[in-house]
Coordinates of C-alpha atoms in Angstrom, one line a residue:
Chain A
M680 CA 114.9 121.8 69.5
T681 CA 113.3 124.9 68.1
T682 CA 115.4 127.1 66.0
K683 CA 116.1 130.7 66.7
S684 CA 113.7 132.0 63.9
E685 CA 110.9 129.5 65.3
R686 CA 111.4 130.9 68.7
L687 CA 111.1 134.4 67.4
L688 CA 108.0 133.6 65.6
L689 CA 106.4 132.0 68.8
L690 CA 107.4 135.3 70.7
I691 CA 105.7 137.5 68.2
V692 CA 102.6 135.3 68.3
A693 CA 102.6 135.3 72.0
L694 CA 103.0 139.2 72.1
V695 CA 100.1 139.7 69.6
V696 CA 97.8 137.4 71.9
V697 CA 98.9 139.3 74.9
A698 CA 98.4 142.6 73.3
F699 CA 94.9 141.5 72.4
V700 CA 94.2 140.5 76.0
L701 CA 95.6 143.4 77.6
A702 CA 94.7 146.4 75.3
P703 CA 91.0 146.5 76.7
L704 CA 92.5 146.6 80.2
F705 CA 94.9 149.4 79.2
L706 CA 92.1 151.3 77.8
M707 CA 90.0 150.9 80.7
F708 CA 92.7 151.9 83.2
A709 CA 93.9 154.7 81.2
T710 CA 90.6 156.2 80.5
A711 CA 89.5 156.0 84.0
L712 CA 92.6 158.0 85.2
K713 CA 92.1 160.8 82.5
P714 CA 90.3 163.7 84.1
D715 CA 89.1 165.6 80.9
E716 CA 86.2 163.9 79.1
N717 CA 87.0 166.0 75.9
Q718 CA 90.4 164.6 75.9
I719 CA 89.1 161.1 76.4
L720 CA 86.7 161.4 73.4
R721 CA 89.5 162.7 71.3
D722 CA 91.9 159.9 72.4
L723 CA 89.3 157.1 71.7
G724 CA 89.9 157.5 68.0
N725 CA 93.7 156.9 68.2
A726 CA 96.4 155.0 70.0
H727 CA 96.5 157.4 72.9
A728 CA 93.4 155.6 74.3
F729 CA 95.7 153.0 75.7
W730 CA 98.1 155.3 77.6
I731 CA 98.2 158.2 80.0
N732 CA 100.9 160.4 80.8
P733 CA 101.7 159.9 84.4
S734 CA 101.6 163.6 85.1
D735 CA 98.0 163.7 83.8
I736 CA 96.8 160.9 86.3
S737 CA 93.6 162.0 88.2
F738 CA 91.2 160.2 90.4
K739 CA 88.4 162.6 89.5
N740 CA 86.3 159.9 87.9
F741 CA 86.6 157.7 90.8
E742 CA 85.4 160.3 93.1
A743 CA 82.5 161.0 90.9
V744 CA 81.4 157.4 90.6
L745 CA 81.8 156.9 94.3
A746 CA 79.7 160.0 95.0
N747 CA 77.0 159.2 92.5
K748 CA 73.8 158.7 94.7
T749 CA 71.7 157.2 91.8
F750 CA 74.2 154.3 91.3
P751 CA 75.6 153.6 94.8
I752 CA 78.5 151.5 93.6
L753 CA 79.6 150.6 97.0
R754 CA 76.3 149.2 97.9
Y755 CA 76.3 147.2 94.7
M756 CA 79.8 146.0 95.4
L757 CA 78.7 145.0 98.7
N758 CA 75.7 143.0 97.4
S759 CA 78.1 141.3 95.0
G760 CA 80.5 140.5 97.7
I761 CA 77.9 139.0 100.0
I762 CA 76.4 136.9 97.1
V763 CA 79.9 135.7 95.9
V764 CA 81.4 135.0 99.2
S765 CA 78.4 133.0 100.4
I766 CA 78.3 131.1 97.2
V767 CA 82.0 130.2 97.4
T768 CA 82.3 129.5 101.1
I769 CA 79.2 127.5 101.3
G770 CA 79.7 126.0 98.0
I771 CA 83.2 124.7 98.9
F772 CA 82.0 122.8 101.9
V773 CA 78.8 121.5 100.3
N774 CA 80.6 120.5 96.9
S775 CA 83.6 119.0 98.3
L776 CA 81.5 116.8 100.8
A777 CA 79.5 115.6 97.9
A778 CA 82.7 114.8 96.0
F779 CA 84.1 113.1 99.2
A780 CA 81.1 110.9 99.5
L781 CA 81.4 110.0 95.7
A782 CA 85.1 109.4 95.9
R783 CA 85.4 107.5 99.2
M784 CA 82.0 105.8 99.9
Q785 CA 80.8 102.7 98.1
F786 CA 77.0 102.8 97.5
T787 CA 74.5 101.6 95.0
G788 CA 74.1 104.1 92.1
R789 CA 77.3 105.8 92.8
N790 CA 78.4 105.7 89.2
L791 CA 75.1 106.8 88.1
V792 CA 75.2 110.0 90.4
I793 CA 78.7 110.7 89.1
A794 CA 77.4 110.5 85.5
F795 CA 74.5 112.6 86.3
I796 CA 76.6 115.2 87.8
V797 CA 78.9 115.3 84.8
A798 CA 75.9 115.7 82.5
L799 CA 74.7 118.7 84.5
I800 CA 77.9 120.5 83.8
I801 CA 76.7 120.9 80.2
I802 CA 73.3 122.3 80.9
P803 CA 73.4 126.2 80.5
M804 CA 71.9 128.3 83.2
E805 CA 69.8 130.0 80.5
S806 CA 67.8 126.9 80.0
V807 CA 66.7 126.6 83.5
A808 CA 66.4 130.3 84.3
I809 CA 62.7 130.5 83.8
P810 CA 61.6 127.5 85.7
L811 CA 63.9 128.8 88.5
L812 CA 62.5 132.2 88.4
L813 CA 59.0 130.8 88.9
M814 CA 60.3 128.7 91.7
M815 CA 61.8 131.9 93.3
S816 CA 58.8 133.9 92.8
A817 CA 56.4 131.2 94.1
I818 CA 58.5 131.1 97.5
G819 CA 58.7 134.9 97.6
W820 CA 62.6 135.2 97.1
V821 CA 62.5 137.6 94.4
D822 CA 64.7 140.6 95.1
T823 CA 66.5 138.9 97.8
Y824 CA 70.1 137.7 98.3
K825 CA 68.8 134.1 99.0
A826 CA 67.6 133.9 95.2
Q827 CA 71.0 134.8 94.1
I828 CA 72.9 132.4 96.5
I829 CA 70.9 129.2 97.4
P830 CA 70.3 127.9 93.7
F831 CA 74.2 128.3 93.0
I832 CA 75.8 126.5 95.9
A833 CA 75.5 123.1 94.6
H834 CA 77.9 123.4 91.5
P835 CA 78.4 120.3 89.4
F836 CA 81.7 121.6 87.9
S837 CA 83.1 122.1 91.4
I838 CA 81.9 118.7 92.5
F839 CA 83.6 117.2 89.6
L840 CA 86.9 118.9 90.2
F841 CA 86.8 118.0 93.9
Y842 CA 85.9 114.4 92.9
Q843 CA 88.8 114.0 90.5
F844 CA 91.2 115.5 93.0
F845 CA 89.9 113.3 96.0
A846 CA 90.0 110.1 93.8
A847 CA 93.7 110.7 93.4
I848 CA 94.5 111.0 97.0
P849 CA 95.7 107.5 98.1
K850 CA 93.1 105.8 100.2
D851 CA 95.9 104.8 102.7
L852 CA 95.7 108.1 104.1
D853 CA 92.0 107.9 105.0
E854 CA 92.6 104.4 106.3
A855 CA 95.5 105.6 108.5
A856 CA 93.2 108.2 109.9
Y857 CA 90.4 105.7 110.6
V858 CA 92.7 103.4 112.3
A859 CA 93.9 106.2 114.5
G860 CA 90.4 106.9 115.5
A861 CA 89.2 109.5 113.1
S862 CA 85.6 109.6 111.9
K863 CA 84.8 110.2 108.1
L864 CA 84.0 113.6 108.8
R865 CA 87.0 114.4 110.8
T866 CA 89.2 112.7 108.0
Y867 CA 87.6 114.8 105.4
W868 CA 88.3 117.9 107.5
T869 CA 91.8 117.3 108.8
I870 CA 93.2 115.2 106.1
I871 CA 91.5 115.6 102.8
M872 CA 90.7 119.3 102.8
P873 CA 94.1 120.5 103.8
L874 CA 95.5 118.6 100.9
S875 CA 93.1 120.0 98.5
L876 CA 94.2 123.6 98.7
P877 CA 94.9 123.9 94.9
T878 CA 91.5 122.7 94.1
I879 CA 89.8 124.9 96.7
A880 CA 91.6 127.7 95.2
T881 CA 90.5 126.7 91.6
V882 CA 87.0 126.4 92.7
A883 CA 87.2 129.7 94.6
I884 CA 88.5 131.5 91.5
L885 CA 86.2 130.0 89.0
Q886 CA 83.1 130.3 91.0
S887 CA 84.0 134.0 92.2
L888 CA 84.5 134.9 88.5
E889 CA 81.2 133.2 87.5
Y890 CA 79.0 134.9 90.1
W891 CA 80.8 138.3 90.2
N892 CA 80.2 138.6 86.6
A893 CA 76.7 137.2 86.7
Y894 CA 74.3 139.2 84.6
L895 CA 71.1 137.2 83.3
W896 CA 70.0 136.1 86.6
P897 CA 70.3 139.1 88.7
L898 CA 68.5 140.8 86.0
M899 CA 65.6 138.4 86.3
V900 CA 65.4 138.3 90.2
T901 CA 66.3 141.8 91.3
R902 CA 64.4 145.2 91.0
G903 CA 65.9 147.7 93.2
S904 CA 69.4 148.4 94.5
D905 CA 68.8 146.3 97.7
A906 CA 70.1 142.9 96.4
R907 CA 71.4 144.1 92.9
P908 CA 74.9 143.2 92.1
V909 CA 77.6 145.4 90.7
S910 CA 77.6 143.6 87.3
L911 CA 74.0 144.6 86.7
A912 CA 74.6 148.0 88.0
L913 CA 77.3 148.6 85.5
A914 CA 75.2 147.7 82.7
Q915 CA 72.5 150.2 83.9
F916 CA 75.3 152.9 84.4
F917 CA 76.4 152.2 81.0
S918 CA 73.0 152.7 79.4
T919 CA 72.1 155.9 81.3
P920 CA 72.6 158.9 78.8
P921 CA 74.7 160.8 78.3
P922 CA 77.7 158.2 78.5
V923 CA 80.5 159.8 80.5
W924 CA 83.5 157.6 79.5
G925 CA 85.8 158.5 82.3
N926 CA 83.1 157.6 84.9
L927 CA 82.1 154.4 83.1
M928 CA 85.6 153.1 83.0
A929 CA 86.3 154.1 86.7
F930 CA 83.0 152.0 87.5
S931 CA 84.5 149.2 85.5
V932 CA 87.8 149.4 87.2
L933 CA 86.3 149.4 90.6
M934 CA 84.2 146.5 89.6
S935 CA 87.2 144.6 88.3
L936 CA 89.5 145.0 91.2
P937 CA 88.2 142.6 93.8
I938 CA 88.1 139.8 91.2
L939 CA 91.8 140.7 90.3
I940 CA 92.6 140.6 93.9
V941 CA 91.1 137.2 94.5
Y942 CA 92.9 135.8 91.4
F943 CA 96.3 137.1 92.6
A944 CA 95.7 135.8 96.1
F945 CA 95.0 132.2 94.8
Q946 CA 97.1 132.4 91.7
R947 CA 99.9 130.1 93.0
W948 CA 97.6 127.3 93.9
F949 CA 95.2 127.9 90.9
I950 CA 98.1 127.4 88.5
Q951 CA 99.3 124.3 90.5
S952 CA 95.9 122.9 90.2
T953 CA 95.2 123.5 86.7
I954 CA 98.6 122.1 85.7
G955 CA 97.8 119.0 87.9
S956 CA 94.3 118.5 86.8
G957 CA 94.9 119.2 83.1
I958 CA 92.1 121.7 83.1
K959 CA 92.8 125.1 81.2
G960 CA 93.2 128.1 83.5
Chain B
M619 CA 95.9 90.3 127.4
A620 CA 95.5 90.6 123.7
D621 CA 95.0 87.2 122.4
L622 CA 93.7 87.2 118.7
H623 CA 91.5 84.5 117.4
L624 CA 90.2 84.1 113.9
T625 CA 87.5 81.5 113.5
Q626 CA 86.5 80.3 110.1
V627 CA 87.1 83.9 108.7
R628 CA 85.9 84.3 105.1
K629 CA 86.0 87.0 102.7
C630 CA 84.2 87.0 99.3
F631 CA 84.0 89.8 96.6
G632 CA 80.9 88.8 94.6
N633 CA 81.3 85.0 93.8
V634 CA 85.1 85.1 94.4
D635 CA 86.4 83.7 97.6
I636 CA 89.4 85.6 98.6
I637 CA 89.8 84.2 102.2
K638 CA 88.4 80.7 102.5
G639 CA 87.8 80.0 106.0
I640 CA 90.8 80.8 108.1
D641 CA 91.3 79.7 111.8
L642 CA 94.1 81.1 113.7
A643 CA 94.9 81.4 117.5
I644 CA 97.5 84.0 118.3
R645 CA 98.8 84.4 121.7
H646 CA 99.5 87.8 123.5
G647 CA 102.8 89.0 122.7
E648 CA 103.4 86.9 119.9
F649 CA 105.1 88.3 116.6
I650 CA 103.1 86.6 113.7
V651 CA 104.1 86.9 110.2
F652 CA 101.6 86.1 107.3
V653 CA 103.6 85.3 104.3
G654 CA 102.7 84.2 100.8
P655 CA 102.9 85.1 97.2
S656 CA 101.1 88.1 95.7
G657 CA 97.3 87.6 95.7
C658 CA 97.3 85.0 98.4
G659 CA 95.0 87.2 100.6
K660 CA 97.5 88.1 103.4
S661 CA 97.0 91.8 103.1
T662 CA 93.3 91.2 102.9
L663 CA 93.3 89.1 106.0
L664 CA 95.3 91.9 107.8
R665 CA 92.9 94.6 106.7
M666 CA 90.1 92.3 107.9
I667 CA 91.7 92.2 111.4
A668 CA 92.1 95.9 111.3
G669 CA 88.5 96.6 110.4
L670 CA 89.3 98.2 107.1
E671 CA 87.7 95.2 105.3
E672 CA 84.4 93.6 106.4
I673 CA 84.3 89.9 106.9
S674 CA 81.9 87.9 105.0
S675 CA 81.6 85.3 107.7
G676 CA 83.4 83.9 110.6
E677 CA 84.5 85.6 113.9
I678 CA 87.4 87.7 115.0
T679 CA 88.1 88.3 118.6
I680 CA 90.7 90.6 120.2
G681 CA 91.5 90.0 123.8
G682 CA 88.3 87.9 124.0
R683 CA 86.0 90.6 122.5
V684 CA 84.3 89.9 119.2
V685 CA 85.3 92.8 116.9
N686 CA 83.5 91.8 113.7
D687 CA 81.2 94.8 113.8
L688 CA 83.6 97.2 115.4
P689 CA 85.3 100.0 113.4
P690 CA 89.0 100.2 113.4
K691 CA 89.2 102.8 116.3
E692 CA 87.4 100.5 118.7
R693 CA 89.7 97.4 118.1
S694 CA 92.6 98.7 119.9
I695 CA 95.0 98.1 116.9
A696 CA 97.5 100.3 115.2
M697 CA 98.5 99.7 111.7
V698 CA 101.8 100.6 109.7
F699 CA 101.0 100.8 106.0
Q700 CA 103.1 99.8 103.1
S701 CA 103.1 103.4 101.8
Y702 CA 103.5 104.7 105.4
A703 CA 100.4 106.8 104.8
L704 CA 101.9 109.8 106.5
F705 CA 99.8 113.0 106.3
P706 CA 101.8 115.2 104.0
H707 CA 100.7 118.6 105.4
M708 CA 101.6 117.7 109.0
T709 CA 104.9 117.7 110.7
V710 CA 106.4 114.6 112.0
R711 CA 105.2 115.6 115.6
D712 CA 101.7 116.1 114.4
N713 CA 101.7 112.8 112.4
I714 CA 102.8 111.0 115.6
A715 CA 100.4 112.8 117.9
F716 CA 97.4 112.4 115.4
G717 CA 95.7 109.5 117.1
L718 CA 96.1 111.1 120.5
T719 CA 94.7 114.2 119.3
I720 CA 91.8 112.6 117.9
A721 CA 91.3 110.8 121.1
G722 CA 91.2 114.3 122.9
E723 CA 94.1 113.4 125.4
P724 CA 95.5 116.6 127.0
R725 CA 98.4 118.5 125.2
K726 CA 100.9 117.6 128.0
E727 CA 100.4 113.9 127.9
I728 CA 100.5 114.1 124.0
D729 CA 103.9 115.9 124.1
A730 CA 105.3 113.5 126.5
K731 CA 104.2 110.4 124.5
V732 CA 105.4 111.8 121.2
A733 CA 108.7 112.7 122.9
D734 CA 108.9 109.0 124.3
A735 CA 108.2 107.7 120.8
A736 CA 110.7 109.9 119.1
R737 CA 113.4 108.9 121.5
I738 CA 112.7 105.2 121.0
L739 CA 112.8 105.7 117.1
K740 CA 115.6 108.3 117.0
L741 CA 113.3 111.1 115.7
D742 CA 114.0 113.6 118.1
A743 CA 115.7 116.0 115.8
L744 CA 113.1 115.6 113.0
L745 CA 109.8 116.3 114.8
D746 CA 109.2 119.6 113.2
R747 CA 109.9 118.4 109.6
K748 CA 107.3 117.5 107.0
P749 CA 107.3 114.0 105.7
S750 CA 108.6 115.2 102.3
Q751 CA 111.8 116.3 104.0
L752 CA 112.5 112.8 105.3
S753 CA 114.3 109.7 103.9
G754 CA 112.3 106.3 103.4
G755 CA 113.6 104.9 106.5
Q756 CA 112.8 108.1 108.6
R757 CA 109.2 108.0 107.1
Q758 CA 108.8 104.3 108.2
R759 CA 109.9 105.0 111.7
V760 CA 107.3 108.1 111.9
A761 CA 104.8 105.6 110.7
I762 CA 105.8 103.1 113.4
G763 CA 105.8 106.1 115.9
R764 CA 102.3 107.0 115.0
A765 CA 101.3 103.4 115.9
I766 CA 103.4 103.0 119.2
V767 CA 102.2 106.1 120.8
R768 CA 98.5 104.8 121.0
N769 CA 99.9 101.8 122.9
P770 CA 97.4 99.5 121.1
D771 CA 96.8 95.7 122.0
V772 CA 97.7 94.6 118.5
F773 CA 100.2 96.1 115.9
L774 CA 99.5 95.5 112.3
F775 CA 102.3 95.8 109.7
D776 CA 101.4 95.7 106.1
E777 CA 104.7 95.0 104.1
P778 CA 106.3 97.9 106.0
L779 CA 109.8 97.3 104.4
S780 CA 109.0 96.8 100.8
N781 CA 109.8 100.5 99.8
L782 CA 113.1 100.6 101.5
D783 CA 116.4 99.6 99.8
A784 CA 118.1 96.3 100.7
A785 CA 120.6 97.8 103.5
L786 CA 118.0 100.0 105.0
R787 CA 115.6 97.0 105.2
V788 CA 118.0 94.9 107.1
N789 CA 118.5 97.7 109.5
T790 CA 114.7 98.6 110.0
R791 CA 114.0 94.9 110.4
A792 CA 116.3 94.7 113.3
E793 CA 114.6 97.9 114.7
I794 CA 111.0 96.2 114.4
A795 CA 112.5 93.1 116.2
K796 CA 113.9 95.2 119.0
L797 CA 110.6 97.2 119.1
H798 CA 108.8 93.8 119.5
R799 CA 111.0 92.7 122.6
D800 CA 110.7 96.2 124.1
L801 CA 107.1 96.6 123.9
G802 CA 105.9 92.9 124.2
A803 CA 102.8 93.7 122.2
T804 CA 101.1 91.3 119.7
M805 CA 102.4 92.1 116.4
I806 CA 101.1 90.7 113.1
Y807 CA 103.3 91.5 110.0
V808 CA 102.5 90.9 106.4
T809 CA 105.3 90.2 103.9
H810 CA 106.0 88.3 100.7
D811 CA 109.7 88.1 101.6
Q812 CA 110.5 84.8 103.3
V813 CA 113.6 86.1 104.9
E814 CA 111.6 88.8 106.7
A815 CA 109.4 86.1 107.9
M816 CA 112.0 83.7 109.1
T817 CA 113.9 86.4 111.0
L818 CA 111.1 88.2 112.6
A819 CA 108.4 85.8 113.4
D820 CA 107.6 83.8 116.4
R821 CA 105.3 81.9 114.3
I822 CA 104.5 82.2 110.6
A823 CA 101.2 81.6 108.8
V824 CA 102.0 80.6 105.1
L825 CA 99.0 81.7 102.9
D826 CA 98.2 80.5 99.5
G827 CA 94.9 81.0 97.8
G828 CA 93.1 82.3 100.7
V829 CA 94.0 79.5 103.1
V830 CA 96.7 79.0 105.6
R831 CA 98.9 76.1 104.3
Q832 CA 100.9 75.9 107.6
F833 CA 101.1 77.8 110.7
G834 CA 104.0 77.3 112.9
A835 CA 107.5 78.3 114.3
P836 CA 110.0 79.4 111.4
M837 CA 112.3 76.6 111.8
D838 CA 109.4 74.0 112.1
L839 CA 108.2 75.3 108.6
Y840 CA 111.8 74.9 107.4
R841 CA 112.4 71.4 108.8
Y842 CA 108.9 70.0 108.7
P843 CA 106.9 71.5 105.8
D844 CA 103.4 70.0 105.7
N845 CA 103.1 70.4 102.0
L846 CA 104.8 70.9 98.8
F847 CA 103.8 74.7 98.8
V848 CA 105.3 75.5 102.1
A849 CA 108.3 73.3 101.3
G850 CA 108.9 75.4 98.1
F851 CA 108.1 78.8 99.6
I852 CA 110.2 78.7 102.8
G853 CA 113.8 78.4 102.3
S854 CA 116.2 80.3 99.7
P855 CA 117.2 78.9 97.3
K856 CA 114.1 76.9 96.9
M857 CA 113.9 73.2 97.8
N858 CA 114.4 70.8 94.9
F859 CA 111.4 68.7 93.9
I860 CA 112.3 65.4 92.0
P861 CA 109.6 62.9 90.8
V862 CA 110.4 59.4 92.3
K863 CA 108.5 56.2 92.5
A864 CA 108.0 54.1 95.7
L865 CA 109.9 50.8 95.3
S866 CA 108.8 49.2 98.5
V867 CA 107.1 50.4 101.5
S868 CA 106.7 49.6 105.2
A869 CA 104.8 51.5 108.0
D870 CA 107.6 53.9 108.6
T871 CA 109.8 53.9 105.5
I872 CA 109.5 54.2 101.8
T873 CA 112.3 53.0 99.6
L874 CA 112.4 55.1 96.4
N875 CA 114.2 54.9 93.0
A876 CA 115.9 58.1 92.6
E877 CA 116.6 58.4 89.0
G878 CA 117.4 54.7 88.7
L879 CA 120.5 55.2 90.8
D880 CA 120.9 53.7 94.3
A881 CA 117.8 53.0 96.0
L882 CA 117.0 55.6 98.7
T883 CA 115.2 54.8 101.9
V884 CA 113.5 57.6 103.6
A885 CA 111.6 57.5 107.0
A886 CA 107.9 58.4 106.0
K887 CA 104.2 57.3 106.5
G888 CA 104.2 54.3 104.0
A889 CA 101.1 52.6 105.3
E890 CA 98.8 54.1 102.6
I891 CA 101.3 54.0 99.8
L892 CA 101.5 51.3 97.3
P893 CA 104.6 50.2 95.7
G894 CA 104.9 51.9 92.4
T895 CA 103.1 55.1 93.5
A896 CA 104.5 58.3 92.1
L897 CA 105.7 60.7 94.8
T898 CA 107.7 63.7 95.1
L899 CA 111.1 63.8 96.7
G900 CA 112.1 67.2 98.2
I901 CA 115.9 68.0 99.2
R902 CA 117.1 71.5 100.1
P903 CA 120.0 72.7 98.0
E904 CA 121.8 73.5 101.2
H905 CA 121.7 69.8 102.1
I906 CA 123.3 68.7 98.8
T907 CA 127.1 68.2 98.6
I908 CA 129.5 67.0 96.1
S909 CA 129.8 63.2 96.3
H910 CA 133.7 63.0 95.9
G911 CA 134.0 59.4 94.8
A912 CA 131.1 58.1 96.9
T913 CA 128.3 56.8 95.0
P914 CA 126.3 60.0 93.7
R915 CA 122.3 60.1 94.1
H916 CA 122.6 62.3 90.8
Q917 CA 125.0 62.9 88.2
G918 CA 125.0 65.9 85.7
S919 CA 126.7 68.8 84.3
V920 CA 126.9 72.0 85.8
V921 CA 124.9 74.6 83.9
L922 CA 124.8 77.5 86.3
L923 CA 127.4 78.5 88.8
E924 CA 127.3 81.4 91.2
R925 CA 130.2 81.9 93.6
L926 CA 128.7 83.6 96.8
G927 CA 132.1 83.6 98.7
H928 CA 131.6 81.0 101.4
Q929 CA 129.2 78.9 99.3
I930 CA 128.8 78.3 95.6
F931 CA 125.3 78.0 94.0
I932 CA 125.3 75.5 91.3
E933 CA 122.5 74.1 89.0
V934 CA 123.1 70.6 87.5
A935 CA 121.3 69.0 84.7
T936 CA 121.0 65.5 85.8
L937 CA 121.3 62.4 83.5
G938 CA 117.8 61.6 84.7
G939 CA 116.7 64.9 83.0
H940 CA 116.1 66.9 86.2
S941 CA 117.4 70.1 87.2
V942 CA 118.9 70.0 90.7
T943 CA 120.3 72.9 92.6
A944 CA 122.9 72.8 95.4
L945 CA 124.5 75.2 97.7
I946 CA 128.0 73.7 98.1
D947 CA 130.9 74.7 100.1
G948 CA 132.8 77.7 98.6
E949 CA 136.2 75.9 98.5
E950 CA 134.9 73.2 96.2
E951 CA 136.6 73.0 92.7
V952 CA 133.8 73.0 90.2
E953 CA 133.6 74.7 86.9
L954 CA 130.6 75.4 84.5
G955 CA 130.1 72.5 82.1
H956 CA 132.0 70.0 84.7
T957 CA 130.3 66.7 85.4
V958 CA 129.7 66.3 89.1
G959 CA 128.1 63.7 91.4
L960 CA 125.7 65.0 94.0
T961 CA 124.7 63.4 97.2
Y962 CA 122.7 63.9 100.3
D963 CA 121.5 62.4 103.5
A964 CA 118.3 60.5 103.4
S965 CA 117.4 62.0 106.8
K966 CA 117.3 65.5 105.2
C967 CA 114.8 64.3 102.5
H968 CA 111.1 65.2 102.3
L969 CA 108.5 63.1 100.8
F970 CA 105.2 64.4 99.4
D971 CA 102.3 62.3 98.2
K972 CA 100.3 63.0 95.0
N973 CA 98.1 65.4 96.9
A974 CA 101.2 67.5 97.8
D975 CA 101.0 66.6 101.4
S976 CA 103.9 65.5 103.3
L977 CA 104.4 61.9 104.3
R978 CA 106.5 63.0 107.4
L979 CA 106.1 60.6 110.2

């Protein structure tokens, strides 16, 4: 049993942490909704930066960002959407199928393959970026969606997550399906995958987040706006003088919205899964 | 006709032999029970018949067709698992219909078959529920329903009642027996519970260490066990085993000294037994009575007493240094610590040689 003062202390600590996490978001939303750039500059030096009077709310900055021809944000968001949706949807099938094979089929070297996949999780993207870029350049994929999708479909951490989850599903279920006449692939599709919704949600959220926010790789493989994702566009928009804070924050809000929607859509399963798998959410 | 034949069927995991060459001939429509202690290989054997476990050598035929290399779906079998193995995300209806859906049967036929199975198993009102909303007994019936709609040649049950409570187990056991009578299909049932085996089976295969110790009708196994293992495994409470010596032998009798008390002559194959040979006498607790003045075969004090109502279960520490259990009439006046005399009919005795084989004529 914790005492009242201990609970109070925990509450204060939790509030401080939450404040640190939420403060930038408040700043972003408040600034984006303020119409007057001079007012924004004045507020940035004090606590008003985190707040806006409801009567002052304006969508002027959003209109400006959406109308900006030099930085066509909708185009960039479409690019990001195509890249992320492709990676996530194709990735869910590819990675879960790989995990299904590892969890359910006996073959020589299976444990070695699992160990190899786990080892791949710790290799950072940065360390393979140059060889990968040379590869992309050699096959003429620079400045295309393909260069931003194909290399990232196979995802060791997702395979590992699926593998862990599948290994915990009783094999009796597969065997009951086989006896009833189902093939391995049918069993995967009709039995295993519907039971894996929490893991699918976790993989979808983690991968969406990773590739929506990707910066280094798109910077290396894109040149124009044709295939450039919104994360890179934001950085360019930010570094284009003079900085218009209201527009910058409106751009940031627009960029953040899809990922927030994805998170809230899958939140219930995501939390279930992270609790179940012991992975930090 | 779904006769099932196993010929020298073996299963090895690495260097370890799990199933050591089993021969069984099962007739169409028979209810066969594989019974044995944990680790005897009974579930492995069932899984080999199902096609879920490859066989290392030998041959399995179902309806005259060799099925060694056929996948489960081509063996015309259905299996009910110990864990029920119901698909948690599907309704009862979808669980039962699963095999038919996979086979691509028309929706109308599937609905009719599911309705039929639901009626037989009294699941009509539960068809739209998920397995998590069902009791253990209901789940078991859904698992059986999933098996019967496919109309297989052979039903396989892998300890289907072990997760149910005692009362439900008795009910479900009766339901399975009725199902067998109604369907007339060949059924193979694995259990470690000899009561289930005795009550359900047309014939029982007693397995131990990967071999069939005896295969026969339940009462044949009870009355005429082929060896010490079967004698000890079939029957509850367990048969008493008393070490004895052959005093004299003839071709069809052996006279024994039972703890130095009155000599006991038992009908048995004596031709190959020499006087003085150590043997094991087996006598079931239910065949032992209090001697009441007659010369007892054993005497000793009661060290355990359990009143079961119509019977009393006692354990007697005999003067010869053995422990003998008996299931005596419930009206007998015995108390813990009393000295009692025990007797039994020689015709109820079983005799086993040093290889644990029965010397029955």
